[in-house]
PDB file of C-alpha atoms and ligand atoms in Angstrom:
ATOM      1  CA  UNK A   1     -10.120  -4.694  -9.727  1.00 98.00           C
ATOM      2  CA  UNK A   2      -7.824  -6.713 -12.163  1.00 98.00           C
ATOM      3  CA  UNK A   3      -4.505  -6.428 -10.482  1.00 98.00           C
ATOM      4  CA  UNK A   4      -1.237  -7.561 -13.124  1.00 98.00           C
ATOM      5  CA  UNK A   5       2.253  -7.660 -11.014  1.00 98.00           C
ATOM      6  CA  UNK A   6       5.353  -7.549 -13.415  1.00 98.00           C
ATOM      7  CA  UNK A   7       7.807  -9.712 -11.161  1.00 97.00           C
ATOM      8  CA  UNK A   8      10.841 -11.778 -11.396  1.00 95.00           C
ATOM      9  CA  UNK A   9       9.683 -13.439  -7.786  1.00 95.00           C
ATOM     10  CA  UNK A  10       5.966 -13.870  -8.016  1.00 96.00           C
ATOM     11  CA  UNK A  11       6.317 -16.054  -5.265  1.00 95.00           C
ATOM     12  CA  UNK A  12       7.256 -13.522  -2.765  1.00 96.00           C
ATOM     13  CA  UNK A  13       3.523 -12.376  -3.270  1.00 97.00           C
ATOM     14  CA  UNK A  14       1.613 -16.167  -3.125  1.00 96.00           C
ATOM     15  CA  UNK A  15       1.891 -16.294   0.014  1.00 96.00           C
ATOM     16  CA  UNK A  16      -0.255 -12.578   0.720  1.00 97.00           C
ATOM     17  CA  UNK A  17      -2.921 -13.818  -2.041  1.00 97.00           C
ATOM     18  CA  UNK A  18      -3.571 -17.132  -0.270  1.00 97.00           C
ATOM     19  CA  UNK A  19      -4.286 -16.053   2.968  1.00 95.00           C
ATOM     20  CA  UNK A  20      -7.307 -14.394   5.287  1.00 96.00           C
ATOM     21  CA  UNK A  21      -8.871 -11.120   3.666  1.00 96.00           C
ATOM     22  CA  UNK A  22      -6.934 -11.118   0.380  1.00 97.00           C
ATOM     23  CA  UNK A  23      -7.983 -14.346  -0.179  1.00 97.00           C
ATOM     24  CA  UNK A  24     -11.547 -13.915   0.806  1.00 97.00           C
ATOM     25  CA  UNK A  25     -11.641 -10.603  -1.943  1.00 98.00           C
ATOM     26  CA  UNK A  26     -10.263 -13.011  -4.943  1.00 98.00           C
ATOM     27  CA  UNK A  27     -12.597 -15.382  -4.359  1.00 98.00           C
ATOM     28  CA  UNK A  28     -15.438 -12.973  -3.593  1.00 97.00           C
ATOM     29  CA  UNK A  29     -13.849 -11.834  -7.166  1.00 98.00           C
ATOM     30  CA  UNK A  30     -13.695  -8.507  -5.817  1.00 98.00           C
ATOM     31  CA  UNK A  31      -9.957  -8.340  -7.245  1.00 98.00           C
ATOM     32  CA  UNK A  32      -8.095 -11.023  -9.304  1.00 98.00           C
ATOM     33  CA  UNK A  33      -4.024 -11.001  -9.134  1.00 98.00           C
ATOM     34  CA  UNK A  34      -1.976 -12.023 -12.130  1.00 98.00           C
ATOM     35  CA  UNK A  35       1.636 -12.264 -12.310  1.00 98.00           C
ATOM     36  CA  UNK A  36       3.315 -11.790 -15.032  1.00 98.00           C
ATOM     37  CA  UNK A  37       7.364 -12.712 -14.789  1.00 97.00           C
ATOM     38  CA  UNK A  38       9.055 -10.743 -17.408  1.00 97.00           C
ATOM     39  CA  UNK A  39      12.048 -12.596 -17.450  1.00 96.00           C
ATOM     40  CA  UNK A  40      10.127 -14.970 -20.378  1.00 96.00           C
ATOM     41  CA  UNK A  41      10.541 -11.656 -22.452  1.00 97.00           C
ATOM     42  CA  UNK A  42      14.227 -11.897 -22.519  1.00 96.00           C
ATOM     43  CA  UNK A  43      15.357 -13.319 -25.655  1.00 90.00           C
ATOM     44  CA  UNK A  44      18.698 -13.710 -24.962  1.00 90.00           C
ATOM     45  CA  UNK A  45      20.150 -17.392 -24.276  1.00 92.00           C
ATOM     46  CA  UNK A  46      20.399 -16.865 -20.475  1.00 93.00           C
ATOM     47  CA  UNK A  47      17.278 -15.012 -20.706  1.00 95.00           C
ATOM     48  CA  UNK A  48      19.110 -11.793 -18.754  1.00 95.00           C
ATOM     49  CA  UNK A  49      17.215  -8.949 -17.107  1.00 96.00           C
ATOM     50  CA  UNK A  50      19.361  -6.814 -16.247  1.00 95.00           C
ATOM     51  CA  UNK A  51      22.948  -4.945 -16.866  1.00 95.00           C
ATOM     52  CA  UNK A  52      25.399  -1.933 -16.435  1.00 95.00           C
ATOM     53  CA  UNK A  53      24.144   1.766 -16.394  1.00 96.00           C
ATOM     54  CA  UNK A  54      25.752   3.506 -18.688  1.00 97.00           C
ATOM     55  CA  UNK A  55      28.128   6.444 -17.414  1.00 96.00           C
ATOM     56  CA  UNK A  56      29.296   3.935 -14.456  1.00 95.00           C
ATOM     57  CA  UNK A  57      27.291   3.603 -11.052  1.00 92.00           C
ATOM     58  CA  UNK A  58      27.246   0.690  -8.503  1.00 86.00           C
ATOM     59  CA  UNK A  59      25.308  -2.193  -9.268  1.00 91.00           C
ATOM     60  CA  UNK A  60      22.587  -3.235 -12.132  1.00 94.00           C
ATOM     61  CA  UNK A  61      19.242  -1.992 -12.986  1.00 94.00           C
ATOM     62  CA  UNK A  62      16.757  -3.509 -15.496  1.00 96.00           C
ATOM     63  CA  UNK A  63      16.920  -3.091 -18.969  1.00 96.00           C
ATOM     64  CA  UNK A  64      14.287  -1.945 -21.093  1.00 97.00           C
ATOM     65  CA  UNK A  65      13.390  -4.597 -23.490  1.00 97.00           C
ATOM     66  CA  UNK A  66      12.419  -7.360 -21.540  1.00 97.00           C
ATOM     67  CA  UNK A  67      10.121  -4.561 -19.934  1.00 98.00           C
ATOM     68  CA  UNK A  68       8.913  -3.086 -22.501  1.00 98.00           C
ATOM     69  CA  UNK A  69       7.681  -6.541 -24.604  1.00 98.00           C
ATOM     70  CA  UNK A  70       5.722  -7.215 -20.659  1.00 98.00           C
ATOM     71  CA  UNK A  71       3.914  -4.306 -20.887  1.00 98.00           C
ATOM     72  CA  UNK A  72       3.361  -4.321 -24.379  1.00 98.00           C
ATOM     73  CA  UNK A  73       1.634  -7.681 -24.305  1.00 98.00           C
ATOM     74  CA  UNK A  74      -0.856  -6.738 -21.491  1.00 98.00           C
ATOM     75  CA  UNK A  75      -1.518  -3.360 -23.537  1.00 98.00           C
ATOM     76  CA  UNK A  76      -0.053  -1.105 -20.721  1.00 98.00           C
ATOM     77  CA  UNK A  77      -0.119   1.722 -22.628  1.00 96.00           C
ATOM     78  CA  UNK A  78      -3.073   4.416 -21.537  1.00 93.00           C
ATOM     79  CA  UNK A  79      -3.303   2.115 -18.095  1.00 98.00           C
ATOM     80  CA  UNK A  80      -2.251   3.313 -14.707  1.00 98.00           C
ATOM     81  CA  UNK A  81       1.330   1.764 -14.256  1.00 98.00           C
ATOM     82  CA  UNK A  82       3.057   2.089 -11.420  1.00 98.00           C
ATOM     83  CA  UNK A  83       6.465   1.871 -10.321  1.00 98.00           C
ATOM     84  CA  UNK A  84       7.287   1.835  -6.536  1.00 97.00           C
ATOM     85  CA  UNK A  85      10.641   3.239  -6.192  1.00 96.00           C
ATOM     86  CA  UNK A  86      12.432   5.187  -3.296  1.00 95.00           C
ATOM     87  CA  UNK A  87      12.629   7.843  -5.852  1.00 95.00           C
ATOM     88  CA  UNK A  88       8.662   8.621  -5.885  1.00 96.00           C
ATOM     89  CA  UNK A  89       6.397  10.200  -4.748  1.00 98.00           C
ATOM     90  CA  UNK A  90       5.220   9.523  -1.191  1.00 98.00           C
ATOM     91  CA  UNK A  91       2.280   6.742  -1.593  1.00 98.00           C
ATOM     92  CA  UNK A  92      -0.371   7.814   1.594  1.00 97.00           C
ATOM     93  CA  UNK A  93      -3.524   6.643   2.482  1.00 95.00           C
ATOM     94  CA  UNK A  94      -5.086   9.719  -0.208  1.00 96.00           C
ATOM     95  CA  UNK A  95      -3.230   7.803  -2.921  1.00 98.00           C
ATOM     96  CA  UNK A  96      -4.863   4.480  -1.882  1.00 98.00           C
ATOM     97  CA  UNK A  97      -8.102   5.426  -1.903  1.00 97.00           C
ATOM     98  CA  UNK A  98      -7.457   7.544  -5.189  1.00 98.00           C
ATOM     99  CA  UNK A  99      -6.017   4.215  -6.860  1.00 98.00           C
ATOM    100  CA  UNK A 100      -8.640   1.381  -5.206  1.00 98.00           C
ATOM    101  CA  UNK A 101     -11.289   3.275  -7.543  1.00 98.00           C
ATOM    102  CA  UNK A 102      -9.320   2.150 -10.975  1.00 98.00           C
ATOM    103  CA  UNK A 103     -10.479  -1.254 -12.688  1.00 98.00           C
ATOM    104  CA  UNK A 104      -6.843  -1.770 -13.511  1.00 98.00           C
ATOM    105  CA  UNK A 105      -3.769  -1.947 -12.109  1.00 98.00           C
ATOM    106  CA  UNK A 106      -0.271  -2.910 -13.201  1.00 98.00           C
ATOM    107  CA  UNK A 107       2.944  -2.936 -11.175  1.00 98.00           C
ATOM    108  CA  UNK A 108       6.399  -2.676 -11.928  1.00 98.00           C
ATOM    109  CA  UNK A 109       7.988  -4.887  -9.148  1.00 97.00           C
ATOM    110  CA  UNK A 110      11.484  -3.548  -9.644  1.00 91.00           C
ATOM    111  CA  UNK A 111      14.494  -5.259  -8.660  1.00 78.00           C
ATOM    112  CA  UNK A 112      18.169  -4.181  -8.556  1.00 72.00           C
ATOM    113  CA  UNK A 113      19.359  -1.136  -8.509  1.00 84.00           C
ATOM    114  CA  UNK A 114      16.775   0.294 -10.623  1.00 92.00           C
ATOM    115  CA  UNK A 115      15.582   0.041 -13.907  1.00 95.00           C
ATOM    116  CA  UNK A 116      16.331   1.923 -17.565  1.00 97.00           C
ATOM    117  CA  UNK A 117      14.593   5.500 -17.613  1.00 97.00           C
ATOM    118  CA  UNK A 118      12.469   4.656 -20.967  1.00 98.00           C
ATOM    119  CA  UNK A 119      10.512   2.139 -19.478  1.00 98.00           C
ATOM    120  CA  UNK A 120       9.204   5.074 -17.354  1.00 98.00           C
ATOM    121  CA  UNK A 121       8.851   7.655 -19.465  1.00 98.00           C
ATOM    122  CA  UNK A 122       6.829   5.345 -21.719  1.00 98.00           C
ATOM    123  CA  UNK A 123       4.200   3.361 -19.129  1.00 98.00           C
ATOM    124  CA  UNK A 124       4.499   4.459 -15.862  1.00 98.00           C
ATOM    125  CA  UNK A 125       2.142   6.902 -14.685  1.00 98.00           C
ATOM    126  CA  UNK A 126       2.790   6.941 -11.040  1.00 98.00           C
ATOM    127  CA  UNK A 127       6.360   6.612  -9.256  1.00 98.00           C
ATOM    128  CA  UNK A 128       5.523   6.136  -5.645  1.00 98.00           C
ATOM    129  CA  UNK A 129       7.706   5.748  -2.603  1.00 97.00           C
ATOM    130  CA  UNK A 130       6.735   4.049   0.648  1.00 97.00           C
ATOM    131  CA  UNK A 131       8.976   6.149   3.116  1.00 97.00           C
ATOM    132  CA  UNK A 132      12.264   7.444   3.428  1.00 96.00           C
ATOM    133  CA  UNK A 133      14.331   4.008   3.847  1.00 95.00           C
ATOM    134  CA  UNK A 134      15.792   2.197   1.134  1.00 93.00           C
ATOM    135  CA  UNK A 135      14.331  -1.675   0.661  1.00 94.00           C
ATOM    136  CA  UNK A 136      16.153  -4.241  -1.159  1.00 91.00           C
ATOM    137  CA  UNK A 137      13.258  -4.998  -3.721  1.00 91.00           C
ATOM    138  CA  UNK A 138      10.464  -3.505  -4.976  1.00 95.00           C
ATOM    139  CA  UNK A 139       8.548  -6.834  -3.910  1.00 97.00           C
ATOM    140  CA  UNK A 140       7.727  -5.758  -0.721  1.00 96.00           C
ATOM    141  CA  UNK A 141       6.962  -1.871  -1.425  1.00 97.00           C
ATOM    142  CA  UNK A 142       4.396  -3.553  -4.153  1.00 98.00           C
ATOM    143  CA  UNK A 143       3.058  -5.791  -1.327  1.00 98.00           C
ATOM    144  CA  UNK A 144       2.451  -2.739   1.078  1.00 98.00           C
ATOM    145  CA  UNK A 145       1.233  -0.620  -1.831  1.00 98.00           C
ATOM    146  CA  UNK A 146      -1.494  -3.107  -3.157  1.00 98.00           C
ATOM    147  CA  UNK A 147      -2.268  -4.195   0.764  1.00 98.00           C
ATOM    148  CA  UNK A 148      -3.255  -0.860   1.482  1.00 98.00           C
ATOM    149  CA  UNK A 149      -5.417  -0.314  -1.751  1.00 98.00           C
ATOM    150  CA  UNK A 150      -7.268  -3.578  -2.069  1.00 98.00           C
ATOM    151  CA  UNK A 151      -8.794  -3.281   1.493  1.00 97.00           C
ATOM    152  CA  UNK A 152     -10.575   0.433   0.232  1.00 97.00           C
ATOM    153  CA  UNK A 153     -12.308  -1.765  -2.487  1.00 97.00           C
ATOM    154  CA  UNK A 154     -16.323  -2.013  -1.405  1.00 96.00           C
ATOM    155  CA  UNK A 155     -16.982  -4.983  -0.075  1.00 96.00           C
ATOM    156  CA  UNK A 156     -13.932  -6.158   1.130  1.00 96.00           C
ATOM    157  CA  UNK A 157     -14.209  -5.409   4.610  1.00 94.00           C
ATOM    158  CA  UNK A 158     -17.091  -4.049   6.546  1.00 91.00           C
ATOM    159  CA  UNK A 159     -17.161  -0.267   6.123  1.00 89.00           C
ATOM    160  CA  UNK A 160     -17.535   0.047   9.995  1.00 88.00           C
ATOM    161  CA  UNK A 161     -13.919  -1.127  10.011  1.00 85.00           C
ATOM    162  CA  UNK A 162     -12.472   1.863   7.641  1.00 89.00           C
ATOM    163  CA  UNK A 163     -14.552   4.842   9.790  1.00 84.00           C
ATOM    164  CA  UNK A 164     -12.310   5.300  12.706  1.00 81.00           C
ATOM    165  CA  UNK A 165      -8.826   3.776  11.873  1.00 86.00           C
ATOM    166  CA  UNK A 166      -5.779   5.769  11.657  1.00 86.00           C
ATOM    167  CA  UNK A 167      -5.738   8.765   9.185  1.00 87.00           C
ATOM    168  CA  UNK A 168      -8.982   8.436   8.922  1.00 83.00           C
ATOM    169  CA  UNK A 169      -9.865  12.290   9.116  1.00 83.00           C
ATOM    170  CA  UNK A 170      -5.855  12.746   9.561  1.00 89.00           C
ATOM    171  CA  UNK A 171      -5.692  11.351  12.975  1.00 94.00           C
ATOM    172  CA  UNK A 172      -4.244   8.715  14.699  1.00 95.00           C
ATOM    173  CA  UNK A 173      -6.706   5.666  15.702  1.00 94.00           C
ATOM    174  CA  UNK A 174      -7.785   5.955  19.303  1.00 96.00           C
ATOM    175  CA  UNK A 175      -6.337   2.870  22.071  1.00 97.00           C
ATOM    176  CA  UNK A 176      -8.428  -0.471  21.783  1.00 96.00           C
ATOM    177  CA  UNK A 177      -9.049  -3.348  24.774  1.00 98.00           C
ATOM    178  CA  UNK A 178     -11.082  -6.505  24.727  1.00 98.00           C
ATOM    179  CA  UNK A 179     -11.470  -9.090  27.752  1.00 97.00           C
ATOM    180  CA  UNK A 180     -10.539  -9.487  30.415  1.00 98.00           C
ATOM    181  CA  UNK A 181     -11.181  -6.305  32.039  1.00 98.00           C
ATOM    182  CA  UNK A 182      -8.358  -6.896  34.211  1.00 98.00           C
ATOM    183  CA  UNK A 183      -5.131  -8.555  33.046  1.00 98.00           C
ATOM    184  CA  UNK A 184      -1.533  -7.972  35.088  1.00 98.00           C
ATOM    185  CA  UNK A 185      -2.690  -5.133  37.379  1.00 98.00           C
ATOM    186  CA  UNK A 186      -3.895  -3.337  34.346  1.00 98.00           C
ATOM    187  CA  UNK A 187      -7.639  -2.387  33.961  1.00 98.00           C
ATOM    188  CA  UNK A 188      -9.781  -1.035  30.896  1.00 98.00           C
ATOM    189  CA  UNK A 189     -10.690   2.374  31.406  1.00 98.00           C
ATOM    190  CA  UNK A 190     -14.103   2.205  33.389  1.00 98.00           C
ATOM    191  CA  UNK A 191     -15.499   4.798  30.571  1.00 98.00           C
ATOM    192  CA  UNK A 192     -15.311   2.030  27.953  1.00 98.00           C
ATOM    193  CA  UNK A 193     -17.601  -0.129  29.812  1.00 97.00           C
ATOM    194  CA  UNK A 194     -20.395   2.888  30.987  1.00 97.00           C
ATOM    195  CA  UNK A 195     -22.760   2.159  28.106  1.00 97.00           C
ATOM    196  CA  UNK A 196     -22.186   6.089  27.559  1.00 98.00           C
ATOM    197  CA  UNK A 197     -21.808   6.212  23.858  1.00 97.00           C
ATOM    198  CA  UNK A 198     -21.426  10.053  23.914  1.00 98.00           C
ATOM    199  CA  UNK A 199     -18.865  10.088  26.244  1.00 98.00           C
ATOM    200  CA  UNK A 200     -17.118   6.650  25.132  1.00 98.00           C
ATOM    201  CA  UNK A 201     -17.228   8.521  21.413  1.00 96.00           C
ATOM    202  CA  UNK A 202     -15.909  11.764  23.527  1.00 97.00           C
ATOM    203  CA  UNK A 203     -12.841   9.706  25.036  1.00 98.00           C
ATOM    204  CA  UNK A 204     -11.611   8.578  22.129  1.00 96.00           C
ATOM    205  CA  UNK A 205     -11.278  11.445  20.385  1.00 95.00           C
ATOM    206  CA  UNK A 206      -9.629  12.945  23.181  1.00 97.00           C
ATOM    207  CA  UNK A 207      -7.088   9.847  22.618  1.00 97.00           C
ATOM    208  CA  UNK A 208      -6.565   9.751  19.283  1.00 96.00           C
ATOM    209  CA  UNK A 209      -5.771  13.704  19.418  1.00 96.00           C
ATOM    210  CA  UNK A 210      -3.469  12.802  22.254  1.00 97.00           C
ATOM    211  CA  UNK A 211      -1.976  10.306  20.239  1.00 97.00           C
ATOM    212  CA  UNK A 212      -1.532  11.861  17.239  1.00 97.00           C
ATOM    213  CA  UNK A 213       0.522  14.786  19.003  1.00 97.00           C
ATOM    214  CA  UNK A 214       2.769  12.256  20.715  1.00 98.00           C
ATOM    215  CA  UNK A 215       3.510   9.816  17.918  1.00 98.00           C
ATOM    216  CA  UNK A 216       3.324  12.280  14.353  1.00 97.00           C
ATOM    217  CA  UNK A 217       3.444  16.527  15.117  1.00 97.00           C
ATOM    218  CA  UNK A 218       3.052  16.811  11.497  1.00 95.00           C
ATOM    219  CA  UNK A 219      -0.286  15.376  11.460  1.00 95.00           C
ATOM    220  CA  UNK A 220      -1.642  17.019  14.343  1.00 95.00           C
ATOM    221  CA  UNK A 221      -0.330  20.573  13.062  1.00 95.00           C
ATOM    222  CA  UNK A 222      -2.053  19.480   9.881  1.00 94.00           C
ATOM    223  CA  UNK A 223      -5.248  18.964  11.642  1.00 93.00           C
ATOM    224  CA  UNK A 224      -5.097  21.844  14.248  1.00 93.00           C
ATOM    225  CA  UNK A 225      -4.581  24.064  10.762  1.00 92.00           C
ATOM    226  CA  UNK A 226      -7.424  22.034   8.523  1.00 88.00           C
ATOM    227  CA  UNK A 227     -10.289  23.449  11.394  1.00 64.00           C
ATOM    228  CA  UNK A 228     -11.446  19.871  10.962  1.00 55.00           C
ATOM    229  CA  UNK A 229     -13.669  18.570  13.905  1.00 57.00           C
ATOM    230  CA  UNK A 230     -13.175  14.898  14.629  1.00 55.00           C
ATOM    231  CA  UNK A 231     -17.114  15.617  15.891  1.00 54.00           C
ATOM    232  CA  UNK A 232     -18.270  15.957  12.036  1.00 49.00           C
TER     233      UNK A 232
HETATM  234 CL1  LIG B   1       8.746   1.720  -3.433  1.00 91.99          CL
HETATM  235  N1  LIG B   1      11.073   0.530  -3.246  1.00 91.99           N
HETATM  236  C1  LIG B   1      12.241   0.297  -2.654  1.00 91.99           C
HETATM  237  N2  LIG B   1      13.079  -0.576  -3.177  1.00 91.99           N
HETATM  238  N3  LIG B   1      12.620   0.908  -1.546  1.00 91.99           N
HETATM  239  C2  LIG B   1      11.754   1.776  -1.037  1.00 91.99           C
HETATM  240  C3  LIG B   1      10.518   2.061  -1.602  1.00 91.99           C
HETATM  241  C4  LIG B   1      10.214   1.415  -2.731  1.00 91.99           C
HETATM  242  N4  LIG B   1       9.888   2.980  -0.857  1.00 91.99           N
HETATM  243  C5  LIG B   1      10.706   3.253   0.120  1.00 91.99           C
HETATM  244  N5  LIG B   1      11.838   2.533   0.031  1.00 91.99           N
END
């Protein structure tokens, strides 16, 4: 997956790229990241991004041009574009998996209060919000966004790892423990250690059905409704 990031800060992201798995898929060239800072579109003498909205408002949002020469130059039009904004739609695991099958990606890391409506109504295909908070940059929604994609991409991690994490089948991922068996008074359950794969496999679904009631009662109505069995 070819992977373009329209940024002011591209170094807010070097950090990700150069580390453990992400690293490991760009040099297994499972993805490649480019970063493409717009501000060297701005023609201006003190090459300025961004300004006023018109009508009055707090603060400054992005103005189209430097934007639109960006996405003009990597051919944007007719590719999947997307703009993570608080705005959006919610991004979810569904979305992730829907967008790690696309050859291309291009996002608009936005900055400010926003940016000028064209640019969206011309490129972006998908306006996608990571949860109901406000962050201060679209840096770090872009980050989360592109973490949780990459990782669906074959061959990037071991497919064992995706089959029971959370939302996998919309629940909750069941409680882990590694050595020691005993650590402060506290002891893995005796279950996890019985060799019983049945009833190990049993237990946890028990758990993560447990879990999923305490922690998010949407998803557990959800999958109460769906008739889903965690069994199948
Ligand atoms: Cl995608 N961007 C920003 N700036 N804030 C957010 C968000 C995105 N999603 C939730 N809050």
């Amino acid at each position: 997956m070819k992977i373009t990031i329209l940024t002011l800060f591209p170094k807010v992201f070097k950090g990700f790229f150069s580390t453990s798995i992400p690293s490991r898929a760009i040099d297994k060239k499972l993805i490649s990241v480019k970063y493409l800072d717009f501000r060297k579109f701005a023609e201006d003498k003190h090459h300025k991004c961004d300004d006023e909205p018109y009508g009055g408002g707090a603060g400054l949002i992005l103005k189209p041009e430097p934007l639109f020469k960006a996405l003009h130059s990597i051919k944007a039009e007719n590719k999947r574009v997307i703009y993570p904004t608080p705005s959006g739609k919610l991004f979810t695991e569904d979305k992730a998996y829907e967008l790690s099958k696309e050859n291309e990606l291009i996002f608009i890391a936005g900055h400010y209060e926003g940016m000028d409506q064209r640019v969206i109504d011309t490129f972006v295909t998908d306006e996608l919000s990571i949860g109901d908070y406000v962050l201060s940059s679209g840096e770090t929604a872009t980050l989360v966004m592109i973490d949780a994609i990459y990782r669906l991409i074959e061959g990037v991690i071991t497919p064992e790892s995706l089959d029971e994490e959370s939302f996998v089948n919309g629940l909750l991922e069941y409680p882990l423990y590694t050595r020691p068996y005993e650590y402060e008074g506290q002891k893995v359950p005796d279950i996890l250690l019985s060799g019983d794969h049945a009833k190990i496999k049993e237990w946890r679904n028990t758990k993560r059905l447990e879990k999923t009631r305490a922690n998010r009662i949407d998803l557990y109505r959800k999958f109460k409704k769906s008739k889903l069995s965690v069994k199948g």
